[in-house]
Every structure is written in C-alpha cells, then in structure tokens.
Tab-separated table of C-alpha atoms in Angstrom:
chain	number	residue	atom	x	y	z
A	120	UNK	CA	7.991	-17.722	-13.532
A	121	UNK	CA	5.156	-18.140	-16.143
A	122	UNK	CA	4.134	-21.237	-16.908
A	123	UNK	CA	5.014	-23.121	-19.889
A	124	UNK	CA	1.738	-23.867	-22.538
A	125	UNK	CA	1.936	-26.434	-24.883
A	126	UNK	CA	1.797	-25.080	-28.704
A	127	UNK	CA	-1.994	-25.607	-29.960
A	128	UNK	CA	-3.659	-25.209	-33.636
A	129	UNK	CA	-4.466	-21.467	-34.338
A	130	UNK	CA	-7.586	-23.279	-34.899
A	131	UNK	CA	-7.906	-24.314	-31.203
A	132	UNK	CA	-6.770	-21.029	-29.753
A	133	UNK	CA	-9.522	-19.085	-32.319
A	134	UNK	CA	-12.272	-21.294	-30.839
A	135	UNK	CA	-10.988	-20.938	-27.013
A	136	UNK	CA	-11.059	-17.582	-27.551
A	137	UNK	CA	-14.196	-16.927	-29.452
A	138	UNK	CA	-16.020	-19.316	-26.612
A	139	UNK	CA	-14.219	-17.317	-23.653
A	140	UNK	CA	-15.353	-13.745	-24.893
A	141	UNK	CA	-18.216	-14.968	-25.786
A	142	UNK	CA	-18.946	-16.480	-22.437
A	143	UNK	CA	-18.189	-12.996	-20.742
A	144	UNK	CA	-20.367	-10.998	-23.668
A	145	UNK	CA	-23.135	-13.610	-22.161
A	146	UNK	CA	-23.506	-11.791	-19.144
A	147	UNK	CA	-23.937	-8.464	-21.344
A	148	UNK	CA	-26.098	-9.980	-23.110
A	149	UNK	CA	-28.510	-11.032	-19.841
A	150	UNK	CA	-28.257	-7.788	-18.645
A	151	UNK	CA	-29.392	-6.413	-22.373
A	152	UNK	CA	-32.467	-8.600	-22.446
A	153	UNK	CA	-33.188	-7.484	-19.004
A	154	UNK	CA	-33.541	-3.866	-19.641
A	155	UNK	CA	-34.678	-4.362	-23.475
A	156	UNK	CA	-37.199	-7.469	-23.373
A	157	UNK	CA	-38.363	-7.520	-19.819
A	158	UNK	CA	-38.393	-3.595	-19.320
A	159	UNK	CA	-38.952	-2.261	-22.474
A	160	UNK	CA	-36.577	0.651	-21.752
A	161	UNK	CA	-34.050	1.120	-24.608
A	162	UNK	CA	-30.383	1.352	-22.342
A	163	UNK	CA	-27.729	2.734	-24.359
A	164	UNK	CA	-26.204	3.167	-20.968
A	165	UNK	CA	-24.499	-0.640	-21.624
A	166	UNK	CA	-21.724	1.317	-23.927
A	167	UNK	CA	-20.815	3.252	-20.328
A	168	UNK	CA	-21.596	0.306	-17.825
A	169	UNK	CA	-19.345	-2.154	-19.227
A	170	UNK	CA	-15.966	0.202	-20.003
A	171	UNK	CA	-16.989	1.093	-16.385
A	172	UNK	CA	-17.168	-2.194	-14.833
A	173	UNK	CA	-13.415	-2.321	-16.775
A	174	UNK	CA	-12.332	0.616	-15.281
A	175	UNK	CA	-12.784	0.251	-11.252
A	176	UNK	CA	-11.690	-3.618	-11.583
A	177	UNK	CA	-8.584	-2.576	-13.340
A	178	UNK	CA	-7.607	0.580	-11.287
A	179	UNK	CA	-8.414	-1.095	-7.690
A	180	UNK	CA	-6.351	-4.332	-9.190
A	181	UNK	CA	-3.448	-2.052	-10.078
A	182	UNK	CA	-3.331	-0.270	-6.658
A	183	UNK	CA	-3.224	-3.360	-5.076
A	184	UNK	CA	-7.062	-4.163	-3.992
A	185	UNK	CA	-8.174	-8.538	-3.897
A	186	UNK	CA	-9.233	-9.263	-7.371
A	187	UNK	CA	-12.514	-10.665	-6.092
A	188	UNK	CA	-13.560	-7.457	-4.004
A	189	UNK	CA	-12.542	-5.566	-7.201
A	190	UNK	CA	-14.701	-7.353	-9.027
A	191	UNK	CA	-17.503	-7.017	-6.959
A	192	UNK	CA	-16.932	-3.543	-6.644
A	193	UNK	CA	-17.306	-2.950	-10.491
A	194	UNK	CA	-20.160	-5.645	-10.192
A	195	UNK	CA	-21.504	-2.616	-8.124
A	196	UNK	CA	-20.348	0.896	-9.973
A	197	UNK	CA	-22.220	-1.160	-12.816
A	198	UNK	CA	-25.262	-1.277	-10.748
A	199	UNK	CA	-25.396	2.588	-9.223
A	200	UNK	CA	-25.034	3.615	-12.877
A	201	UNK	CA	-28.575	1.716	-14.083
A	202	UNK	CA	-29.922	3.247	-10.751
A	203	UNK	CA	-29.033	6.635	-12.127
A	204	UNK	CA	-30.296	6.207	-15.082
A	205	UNK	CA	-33.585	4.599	-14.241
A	206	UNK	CA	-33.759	7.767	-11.505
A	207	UNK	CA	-33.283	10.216	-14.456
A	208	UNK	CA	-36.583	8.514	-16.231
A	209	UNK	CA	-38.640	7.553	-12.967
A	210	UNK	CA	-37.755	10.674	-10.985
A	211	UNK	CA	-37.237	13.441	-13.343
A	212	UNK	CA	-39.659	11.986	-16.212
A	213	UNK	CA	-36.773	11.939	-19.069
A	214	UNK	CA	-37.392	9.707	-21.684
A	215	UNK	CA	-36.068	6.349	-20.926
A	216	UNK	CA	-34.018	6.457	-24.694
A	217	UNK	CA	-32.569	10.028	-23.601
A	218	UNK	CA	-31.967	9.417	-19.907
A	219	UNK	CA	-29.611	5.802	-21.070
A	220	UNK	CA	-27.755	8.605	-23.358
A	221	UNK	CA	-27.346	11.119	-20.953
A	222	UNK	CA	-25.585	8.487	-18.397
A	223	UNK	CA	-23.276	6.968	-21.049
A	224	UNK	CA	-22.234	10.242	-22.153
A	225	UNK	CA	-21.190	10.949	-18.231
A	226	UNK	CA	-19.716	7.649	-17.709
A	227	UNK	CA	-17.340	8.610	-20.419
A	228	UNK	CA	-16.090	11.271	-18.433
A	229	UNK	CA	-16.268	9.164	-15.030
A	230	UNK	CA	-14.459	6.588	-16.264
A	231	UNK	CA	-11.490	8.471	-17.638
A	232	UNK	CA	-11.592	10.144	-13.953
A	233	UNK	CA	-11.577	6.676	-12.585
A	234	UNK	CA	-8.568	5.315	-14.251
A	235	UNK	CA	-6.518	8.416	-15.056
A	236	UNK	CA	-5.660	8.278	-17.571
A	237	UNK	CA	-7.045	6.319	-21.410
A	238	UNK	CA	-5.953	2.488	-19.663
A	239	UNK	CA	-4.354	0.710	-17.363
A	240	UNK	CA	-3.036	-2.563	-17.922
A	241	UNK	CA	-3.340	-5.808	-15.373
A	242	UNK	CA	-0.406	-7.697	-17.485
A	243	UNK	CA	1.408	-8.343	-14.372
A	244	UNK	CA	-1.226	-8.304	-11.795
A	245	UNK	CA	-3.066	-11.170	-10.327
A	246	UNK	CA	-6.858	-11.584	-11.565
A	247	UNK	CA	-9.887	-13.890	-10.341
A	248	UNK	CA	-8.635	-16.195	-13.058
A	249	UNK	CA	-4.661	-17.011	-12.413
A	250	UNK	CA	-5.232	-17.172	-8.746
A	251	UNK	CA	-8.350	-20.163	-9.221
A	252	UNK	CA	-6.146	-21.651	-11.945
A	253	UNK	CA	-4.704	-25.125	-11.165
A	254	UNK	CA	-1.438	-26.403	-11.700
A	255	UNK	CA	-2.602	-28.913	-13.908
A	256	UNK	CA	-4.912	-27.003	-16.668
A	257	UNK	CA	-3.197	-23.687	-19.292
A	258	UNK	CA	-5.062	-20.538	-18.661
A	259	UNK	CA	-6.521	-20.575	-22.222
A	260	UNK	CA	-8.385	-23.964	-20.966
A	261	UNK	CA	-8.767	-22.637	-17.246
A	262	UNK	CA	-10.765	-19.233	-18.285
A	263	UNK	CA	-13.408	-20.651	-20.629
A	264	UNK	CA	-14.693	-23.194	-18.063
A	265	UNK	CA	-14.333	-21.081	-15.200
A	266	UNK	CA	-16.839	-18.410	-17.077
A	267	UNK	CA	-19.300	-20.898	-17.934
A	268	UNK	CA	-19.395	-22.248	-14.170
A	269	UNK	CA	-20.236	-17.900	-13.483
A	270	UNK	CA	-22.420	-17.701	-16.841
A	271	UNK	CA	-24.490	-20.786	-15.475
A	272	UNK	CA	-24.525	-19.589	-11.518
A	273	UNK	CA	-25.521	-15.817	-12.742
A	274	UNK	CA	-28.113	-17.960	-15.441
A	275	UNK	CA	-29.844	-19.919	-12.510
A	276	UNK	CA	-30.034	-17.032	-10.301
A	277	UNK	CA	-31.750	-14.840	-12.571
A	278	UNK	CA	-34.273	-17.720	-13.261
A	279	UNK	CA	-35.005	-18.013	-9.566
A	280	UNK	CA	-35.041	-14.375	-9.012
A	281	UNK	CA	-37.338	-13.434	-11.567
A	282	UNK	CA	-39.931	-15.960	-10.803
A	283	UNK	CA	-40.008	-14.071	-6.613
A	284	UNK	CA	-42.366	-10.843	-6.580
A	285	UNK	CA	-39.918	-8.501	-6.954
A	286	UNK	CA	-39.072	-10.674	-10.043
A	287	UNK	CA	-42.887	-10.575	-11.191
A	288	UNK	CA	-43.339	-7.198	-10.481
A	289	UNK	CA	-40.638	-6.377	-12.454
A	290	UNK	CA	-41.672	-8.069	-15.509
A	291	UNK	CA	-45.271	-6.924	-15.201
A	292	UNK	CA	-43.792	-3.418	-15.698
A	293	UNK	CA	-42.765	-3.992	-18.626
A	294	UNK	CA	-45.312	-6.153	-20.123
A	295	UNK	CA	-47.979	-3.597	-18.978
A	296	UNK	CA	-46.570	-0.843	-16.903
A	297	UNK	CA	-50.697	0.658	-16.244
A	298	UNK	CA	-51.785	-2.720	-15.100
A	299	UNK	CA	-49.710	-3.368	-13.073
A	300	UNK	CA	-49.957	-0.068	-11.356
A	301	UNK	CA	-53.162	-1.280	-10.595
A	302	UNK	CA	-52.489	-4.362	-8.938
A	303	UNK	CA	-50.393	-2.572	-6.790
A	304	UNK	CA	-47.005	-2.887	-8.089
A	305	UNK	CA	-44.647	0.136	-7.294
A	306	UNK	CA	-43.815	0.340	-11.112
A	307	UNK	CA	-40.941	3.159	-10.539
A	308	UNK	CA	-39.687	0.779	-8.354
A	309	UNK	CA	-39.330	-2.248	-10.403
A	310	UNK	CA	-37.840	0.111	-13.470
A	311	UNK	CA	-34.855	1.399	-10.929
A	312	UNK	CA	-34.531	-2.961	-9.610
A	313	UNK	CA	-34.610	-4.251	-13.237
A	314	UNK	CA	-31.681	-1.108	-14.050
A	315	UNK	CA	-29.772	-2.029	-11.571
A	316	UNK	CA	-29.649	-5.546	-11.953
A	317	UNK	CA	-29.030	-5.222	-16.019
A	318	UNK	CA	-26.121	-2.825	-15.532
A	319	UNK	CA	-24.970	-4.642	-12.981
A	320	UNK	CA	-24.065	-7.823	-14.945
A	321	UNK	CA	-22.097	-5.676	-17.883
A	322	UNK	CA	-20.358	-4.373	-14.930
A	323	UNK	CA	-19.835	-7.691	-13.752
A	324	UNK	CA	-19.094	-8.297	-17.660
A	325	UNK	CA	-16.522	-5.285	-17.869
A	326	UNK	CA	-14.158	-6.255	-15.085
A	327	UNK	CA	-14.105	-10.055	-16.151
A	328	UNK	CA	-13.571	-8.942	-19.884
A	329	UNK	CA	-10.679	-6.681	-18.218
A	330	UNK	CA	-8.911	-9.327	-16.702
A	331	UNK	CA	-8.901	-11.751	-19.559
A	332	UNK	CA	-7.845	-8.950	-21.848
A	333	UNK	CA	-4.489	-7.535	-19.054
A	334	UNK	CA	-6.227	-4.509	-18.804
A	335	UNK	CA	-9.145	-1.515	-19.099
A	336	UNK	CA	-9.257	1.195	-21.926
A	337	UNK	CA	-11.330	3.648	-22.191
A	338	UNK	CA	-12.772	2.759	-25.753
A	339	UNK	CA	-13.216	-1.184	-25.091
A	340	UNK	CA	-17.555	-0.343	-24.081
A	341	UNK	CA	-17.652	1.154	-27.733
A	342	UNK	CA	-20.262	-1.027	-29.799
A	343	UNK	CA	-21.594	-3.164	-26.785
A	344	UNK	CA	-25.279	-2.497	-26.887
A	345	UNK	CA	-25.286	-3.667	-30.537
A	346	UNK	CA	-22.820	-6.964	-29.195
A	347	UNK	CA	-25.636	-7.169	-26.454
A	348	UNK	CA	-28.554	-6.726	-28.837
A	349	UNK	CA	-27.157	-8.953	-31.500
A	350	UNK	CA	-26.907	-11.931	-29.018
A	351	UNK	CA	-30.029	-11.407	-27.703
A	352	UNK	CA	-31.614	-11.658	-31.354
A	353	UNK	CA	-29.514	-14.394	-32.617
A	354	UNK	CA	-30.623	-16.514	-29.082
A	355	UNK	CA	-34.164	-15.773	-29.683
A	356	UNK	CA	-33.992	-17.078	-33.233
A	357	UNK	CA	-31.788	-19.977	-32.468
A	358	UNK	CA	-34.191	-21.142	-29.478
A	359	UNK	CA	-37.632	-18.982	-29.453
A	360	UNK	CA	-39.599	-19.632	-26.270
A	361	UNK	CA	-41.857	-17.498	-23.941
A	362	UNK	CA	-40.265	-19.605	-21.045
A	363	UNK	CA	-38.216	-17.274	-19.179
A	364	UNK	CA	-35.442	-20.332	-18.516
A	365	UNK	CA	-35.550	-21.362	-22.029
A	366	UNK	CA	-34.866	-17.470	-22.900
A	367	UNK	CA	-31.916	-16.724	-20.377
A	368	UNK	CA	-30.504	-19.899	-21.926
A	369	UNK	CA	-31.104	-19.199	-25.619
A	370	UNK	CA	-29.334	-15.170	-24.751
A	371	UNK	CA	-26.456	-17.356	-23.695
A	372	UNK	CA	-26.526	-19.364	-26.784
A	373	UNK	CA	-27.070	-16.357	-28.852
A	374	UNK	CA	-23.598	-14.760	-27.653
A	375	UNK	CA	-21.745	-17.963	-28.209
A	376	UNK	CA	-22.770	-18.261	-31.809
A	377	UNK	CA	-22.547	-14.301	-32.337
A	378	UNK	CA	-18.685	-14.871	-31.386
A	379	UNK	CA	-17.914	-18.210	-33.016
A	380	UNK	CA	-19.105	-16.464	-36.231
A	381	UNK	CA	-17.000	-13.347	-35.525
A	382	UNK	CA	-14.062	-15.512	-35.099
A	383	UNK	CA	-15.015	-18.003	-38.220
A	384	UNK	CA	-15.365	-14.749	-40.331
A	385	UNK	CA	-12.215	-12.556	-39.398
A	386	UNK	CA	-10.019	-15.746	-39.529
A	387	UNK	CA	-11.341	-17.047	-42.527
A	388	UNK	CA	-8.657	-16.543	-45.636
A	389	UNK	CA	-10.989	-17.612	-48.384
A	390	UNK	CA	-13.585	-14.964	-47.070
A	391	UNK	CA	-10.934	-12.427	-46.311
A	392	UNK	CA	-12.342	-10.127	-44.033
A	393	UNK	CA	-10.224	-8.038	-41.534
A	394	UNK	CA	-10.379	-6.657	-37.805
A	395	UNK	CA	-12.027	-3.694	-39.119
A	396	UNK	CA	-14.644	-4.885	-40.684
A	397	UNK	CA	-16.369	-6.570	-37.587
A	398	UNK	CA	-19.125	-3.692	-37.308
A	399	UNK	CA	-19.591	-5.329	-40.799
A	400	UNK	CA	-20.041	-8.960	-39.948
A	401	UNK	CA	-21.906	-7.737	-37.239
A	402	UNK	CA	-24.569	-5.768	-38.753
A	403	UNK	CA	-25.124	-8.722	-41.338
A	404	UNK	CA	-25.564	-11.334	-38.410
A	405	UNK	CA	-28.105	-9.316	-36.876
A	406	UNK	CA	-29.654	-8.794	-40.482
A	407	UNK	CA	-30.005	-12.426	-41.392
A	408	UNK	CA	-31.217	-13.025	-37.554
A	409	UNK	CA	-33.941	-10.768	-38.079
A	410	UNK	CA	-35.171	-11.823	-40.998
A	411	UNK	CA	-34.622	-15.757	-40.576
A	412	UNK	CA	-37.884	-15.737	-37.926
A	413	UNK	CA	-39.862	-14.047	-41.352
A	414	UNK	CA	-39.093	-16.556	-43.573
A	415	UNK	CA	-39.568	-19.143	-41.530
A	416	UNK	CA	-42.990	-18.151	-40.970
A	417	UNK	CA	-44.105	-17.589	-44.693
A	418	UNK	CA	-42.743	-21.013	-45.365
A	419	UNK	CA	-45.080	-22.868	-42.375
A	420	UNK	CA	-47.391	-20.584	-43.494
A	421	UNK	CA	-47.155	-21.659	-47.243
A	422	UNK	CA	-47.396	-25.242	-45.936
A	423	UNK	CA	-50.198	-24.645	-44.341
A	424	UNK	CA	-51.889	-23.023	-46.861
C-alpha cells in the first residue's frame, strides 16, 4: 500500500522540488566544472553521460538488479564514457571539442540499445530512495535531505581527492598542460582521470535523477551541459574564490539557485512564463550571471577611481 502524504502548499511542493533536482543537477554540475574549469576540455559528452547514467540504472532496476549496485553501475557506464572520450583526444589527437561530440552522438545510439526501447519507467520499482525512507518522514521530505547528505559526501571527497597528486597533477594539466609535462606529470593521464571522474558524477547524476523522476527516457540528457554550465557560472558569481573548497561549494550553490529561479519563474502567474520557455529563463540567467561579475567590477573600479 502507498503511503498516505499529508496535503502541502503548491508553494512547498515547488520549493521541495526545485531544491531536490537541484541537489541531483549539483553533482552535474561538479562533474561540469571538473572537465570545464580544472581541465579546460570543453565536454559536450555531459548531454550523453547523464541520459546514460538514466538508462543502465533504470533498465538493471526494471529487470530486477539492487538499486544500489544499479546505481553504481551507471555511476560507472558514466565513467567508461569520459574515458572514451578523453582516449579519442589523448590517443588519437582529436580535438577535445570534437572528440566530447563524437561520444555524445554514440551514446545516443548506446543508450537507446541499452534500454530498448525510448524509456522505461521505475513507477513501481523500488529505488535507493523508498527503500532508505523511514516510516516517519513523506518521500518529498525524505529525497531532498537524503541528496544533500550524497551532494555533501561526493563535495568532501572531491576536496580531499583533488588536493592528493593525482588530484594536483590533474589540475596542473589544465592550468598549464606544457609545465607540467615538465615536472613530470603524465598529462594524458590526468586528462583520461579528470574524464572519468567528471562523467562519472552525471552518471551518478542520471540514475539518481531517474529514480526521483519513475523512470529513464531517452531525451531527459537534452540541454544538460548548458544546466551544468549555468550552475557553474551562477556559483562562481554568487561565491568567487580561487579556493578549490570554496568553489565545489559555490557549484553547489550555483545549481540550487539556477533551480529555485526555474521554479520561481515557470510558477510565477504575474510573470507568466510556461514549461517551454525554460531554454528561455535559462539563457537569461546565464546572461545576467555573466555580466553581473562586469559590473561589479566597473563600479569598485569607479570607486576607486
């Protein structure tokens, strides 16, 4: 029998919600700044990783497979497909921006092989998230502070990772790929590590975001890079810092505000935008993120002066 939830403000529910999905879009958004500020490769392979990281969780869910070693499984497919496409740059010298397209282009393809067919739906199979739930708390509660105990966990160990030499080496890549060659740092590598690792949290991302939402379809990576990207800006404008800690935490931020203004927007009668226009809101948050850091500094700059 399903439990019974007590009736909340659409209010309440819009916030849950925007704070839950934003929570998971957190771990997208890691992985983003990993590849993007850390690496400097451009990874367009997110819009593949993440439908993918859907895809395996849902289909080894529905055939009967533990949520948790589904989960790590797409945790996994997630990672193999940043190896891939860090091989197709390292190995065979493609362009990092061409070699992210090639792979999300295949994963397309792979991911439609995976499932089957366009979805499959998890509305009545267990998850990670009904089988922790307690008696005593709804699932709408349950799921938002369950996926900030995972944001926070996957938060601290990135932080401790990335301050090891692996983690240095990686980071010394991309802040100066030649010197660090010379200081001995097996640059291809730290490109195929820091791949890995990105994908692997939108993986991790996909099959969480699949369990909230009962199930994987083939369109749901569409438009993540630019969900990833956006948080990433937004975080770096809401809490600039060179301090890696400070900047894991402000690319949590960042996603958290991207989707409580996504939700305040598209539920918002006097402003009366619709579902479809969220590419809309979306480019103007990123737009006014952008150029908020600008005018900031013209008006320090004008005090100064």
């Amino acid at each position: 029998m399903s439990r019974r939830q007590p009736v909340l403000p659409m209010s309440t529910y819009t916030l849950l919600g925007a704070l839950e999905i934003g929570l998971i879009f957190s771990l997208v958004a890691l992985g983003v700044y990993i590849s993007f500020r850390l690496l400097r490769f451009p990874d367009l392979t997110v819009d593949g990783s993440f439908p993918l990281g859907g895809a395996v969780a849902a289909t080894l869910i529905a055939s009967g497979t533990d949520p948790f070693t589904a989960t790590i499984a797409a945790t996994a497919a997630g990672a193999f497909a940043g190896l891939i496409t860090g091989w197709l740059n390292v190995r065979l010298k493609i362009m990092d921006l061409l070699a992210s397209i090639l792979m999300m282009i295949a994963l397309y393809s792979i991911n439609l092989r995976i499932m089957g067919k366009p979805n499959v739906p998890l509305i009545m199979e267990p998850t990670v998230f009904n089988i922790l739930q307690p008696e005593v708390l709804a699932d709408y509660v349950f799921r938002p502070l369950l996926l900030i105990f995972v944001v926070l966990a996957v938060k601290l160990l990135l932080d401790g990772f990335f301050a090891t030499q692996t983690g240095l080496a990686i980071r010394a890549t991309g802040s100066n790929a030649r010197m660090a060659r010379s200081q001995g740092v097996n640059t291809g590598l730290a490109v195929l590590a820091g791949m890995a690792l990105s994908n692997a949290l939108v993986g991790l991302a996909g099959a969480l975001f699949a369990q909230t939402q009962g199930g994987a379809d083939i369109s749901m990576g569409v438009g993540t890079i630019v969900i990833g990207l956006a948080a990433v800006i937004v975080g770096e404008s809401l809490l600039p810092s060179r301090k890696l800690y400070l900047a894991t935490l402000a690319v949590i931020l960042g996603a958290i505000v991207y989707r409580f203004f996504i939700a305040l927007a598209l539920n918002s009668d006097f402003i009366g935008l619709q579902a479809q226009d969220l590419n809309l809101v979306t480019a103007l948050l990123v737009t006014v993120a952008l150029v908020l850091p600008r005018l900031r500094q013209r008006s320090i700059g004008k005090k100064g002066g």
